[in-house]
mmCIF file of C-alpha atoms in Angstrom:
data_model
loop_
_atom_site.group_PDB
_atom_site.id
_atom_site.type_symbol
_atom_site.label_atom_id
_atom_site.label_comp_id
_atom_site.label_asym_id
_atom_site.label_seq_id
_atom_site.Cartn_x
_atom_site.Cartn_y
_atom_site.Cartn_z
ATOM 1 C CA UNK A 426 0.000 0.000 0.000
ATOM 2 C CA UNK A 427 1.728 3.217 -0.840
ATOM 3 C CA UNK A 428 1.676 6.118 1.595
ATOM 4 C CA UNK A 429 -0.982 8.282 -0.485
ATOM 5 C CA UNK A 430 -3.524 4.970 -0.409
ATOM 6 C CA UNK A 431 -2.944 5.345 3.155
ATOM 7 C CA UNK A 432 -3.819 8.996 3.797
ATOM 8 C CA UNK A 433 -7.040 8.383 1.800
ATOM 9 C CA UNK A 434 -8.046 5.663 3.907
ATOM 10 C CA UNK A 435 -7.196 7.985 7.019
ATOM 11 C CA UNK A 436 -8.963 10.989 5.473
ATOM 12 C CA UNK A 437 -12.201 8.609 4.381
ATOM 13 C CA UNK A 438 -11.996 7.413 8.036
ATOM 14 C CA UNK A 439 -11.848 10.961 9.394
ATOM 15 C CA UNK A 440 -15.056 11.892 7.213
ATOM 16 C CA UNK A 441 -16.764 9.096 8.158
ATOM 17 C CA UNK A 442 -16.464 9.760 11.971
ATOM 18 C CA UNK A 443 -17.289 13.785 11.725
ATOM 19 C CA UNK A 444 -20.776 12.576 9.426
ATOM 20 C CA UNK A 445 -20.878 10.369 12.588
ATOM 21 C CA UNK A 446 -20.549 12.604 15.324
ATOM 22 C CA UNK A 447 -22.702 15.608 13.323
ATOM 23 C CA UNK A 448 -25.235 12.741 12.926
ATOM 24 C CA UNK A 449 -25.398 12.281 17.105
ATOM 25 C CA UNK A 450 -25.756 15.981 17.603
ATOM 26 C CA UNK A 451 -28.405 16.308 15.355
ATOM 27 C CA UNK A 452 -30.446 13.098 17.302
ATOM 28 C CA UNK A 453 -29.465 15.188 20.420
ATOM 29 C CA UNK A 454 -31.007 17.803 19.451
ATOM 30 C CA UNK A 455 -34.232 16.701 18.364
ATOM 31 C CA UNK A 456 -34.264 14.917 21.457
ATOM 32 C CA UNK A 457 -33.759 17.587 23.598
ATOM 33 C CA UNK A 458 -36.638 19.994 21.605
ATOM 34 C CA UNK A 459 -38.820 16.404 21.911
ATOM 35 C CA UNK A 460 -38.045 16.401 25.780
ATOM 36 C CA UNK A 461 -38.027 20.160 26.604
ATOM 37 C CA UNK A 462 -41.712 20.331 27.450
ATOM 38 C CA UNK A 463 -41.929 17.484 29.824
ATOM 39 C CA UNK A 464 -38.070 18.275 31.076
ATOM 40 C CA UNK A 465 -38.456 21.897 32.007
ATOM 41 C CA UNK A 466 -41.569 21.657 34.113
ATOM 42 C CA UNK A 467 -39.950 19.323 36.126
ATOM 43 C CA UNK A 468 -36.563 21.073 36.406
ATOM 44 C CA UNK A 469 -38.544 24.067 37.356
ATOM 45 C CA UNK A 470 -40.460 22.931 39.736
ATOM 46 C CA UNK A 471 -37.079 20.844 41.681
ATOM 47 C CA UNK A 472 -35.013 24.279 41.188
ATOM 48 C CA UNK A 473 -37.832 26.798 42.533
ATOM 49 C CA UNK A 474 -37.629 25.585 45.817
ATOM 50 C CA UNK A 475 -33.728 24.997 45.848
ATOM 51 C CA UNK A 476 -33.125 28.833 44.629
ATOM 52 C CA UNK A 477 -35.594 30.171 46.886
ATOM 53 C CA UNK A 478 -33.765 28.883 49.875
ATOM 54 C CA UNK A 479 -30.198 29.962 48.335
ATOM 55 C CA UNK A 480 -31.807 33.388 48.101
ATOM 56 C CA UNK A 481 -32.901 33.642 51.463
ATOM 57 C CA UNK A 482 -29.655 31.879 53.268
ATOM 58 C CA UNK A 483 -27.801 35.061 50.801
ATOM 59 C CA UNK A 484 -30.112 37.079 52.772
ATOM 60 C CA UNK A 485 -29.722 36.147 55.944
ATOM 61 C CA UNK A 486 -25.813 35.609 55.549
ATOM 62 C CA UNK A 487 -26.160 39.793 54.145
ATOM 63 C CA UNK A 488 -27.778 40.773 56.882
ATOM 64 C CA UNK A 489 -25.422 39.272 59.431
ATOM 65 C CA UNK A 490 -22.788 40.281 57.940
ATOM 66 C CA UNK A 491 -24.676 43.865 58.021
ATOM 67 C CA UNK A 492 -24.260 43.733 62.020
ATOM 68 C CA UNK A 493 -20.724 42.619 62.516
ATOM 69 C CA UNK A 494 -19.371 45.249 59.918
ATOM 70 C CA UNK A 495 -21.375 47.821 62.368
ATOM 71 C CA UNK A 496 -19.716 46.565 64.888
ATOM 72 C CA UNK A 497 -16.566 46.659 63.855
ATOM 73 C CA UNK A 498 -17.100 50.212 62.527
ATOM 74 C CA UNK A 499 -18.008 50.852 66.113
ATOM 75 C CA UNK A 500 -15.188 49.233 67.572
ATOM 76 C CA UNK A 501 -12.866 51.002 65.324
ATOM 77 C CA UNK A 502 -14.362 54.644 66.021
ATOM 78 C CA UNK A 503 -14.308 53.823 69.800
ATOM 79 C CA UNK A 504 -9.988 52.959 69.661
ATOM 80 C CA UNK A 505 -9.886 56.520 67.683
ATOM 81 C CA UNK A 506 -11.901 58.317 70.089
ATOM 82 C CA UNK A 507 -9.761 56.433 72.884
ATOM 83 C CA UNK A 508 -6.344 57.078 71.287
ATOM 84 C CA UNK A 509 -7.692 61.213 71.136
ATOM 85 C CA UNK A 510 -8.376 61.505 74.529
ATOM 86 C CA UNK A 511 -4.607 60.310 75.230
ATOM 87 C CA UNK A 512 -2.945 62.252 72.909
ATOM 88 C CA UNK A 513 -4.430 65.040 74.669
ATOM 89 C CA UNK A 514 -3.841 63.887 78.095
ATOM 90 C CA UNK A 515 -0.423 63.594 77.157
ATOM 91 C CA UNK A 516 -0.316 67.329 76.002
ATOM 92 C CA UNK A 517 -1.682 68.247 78.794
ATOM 93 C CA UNK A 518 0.642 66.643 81.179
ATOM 94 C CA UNK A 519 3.729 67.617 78.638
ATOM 95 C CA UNK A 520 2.074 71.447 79.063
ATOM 96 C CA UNK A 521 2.077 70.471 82.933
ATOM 97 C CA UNK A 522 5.838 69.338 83.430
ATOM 98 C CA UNK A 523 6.767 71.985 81.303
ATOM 99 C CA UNK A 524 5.028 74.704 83.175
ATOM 100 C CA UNK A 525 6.609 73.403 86.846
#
């Protein structure tokens, strides 16, 4: 066999299995259109429920999360307002030692 017999064969065998595959994805496809209105229906009605409760644990997690970044905010403002009052105690007393 000489080596151009043998790249027909391979390109004939490539052919064959892209009609092959192109042939599957077509039968897909008219399955999937044939199965789409019993499918969906039942998807829907499995995923309602299952989104509903991702939505609401999102919710909740938001809300939480709401409160703790509060707090921390509050937290935060209370060191500043801490870390004020001694840099003006220290004035003071620097204003004091100097004075004496």
């Amino acid at each position: 066999m000489s080596v151009k017999n043998s790249q027909v064969k391979v390109n004939q065998t490539l052919q064959n299995v892209r009609n092959l595959a192109s042939d599957r994805a077509i039968l897909i496809g008219i399955g999937a259109v044939a199965l789409a209105p019993i499918i969906l229906p039942a998807v829907a009605k499995i995923g309602k429920p299952i989104v509903k409760a991702a939505i609401k644990t999102s919710l909740n997690l938001y809300e939480k999360s709401q409160g703790v970044v509060a707090e921390a905010g509050e937290m935060f403002w209370d060191v500043v307002a801490e870390s004020k009052a001694e840099l003006t105690a220290e004035a003071q007393q620097q204003l004091m030692n100097g004075k004496k």
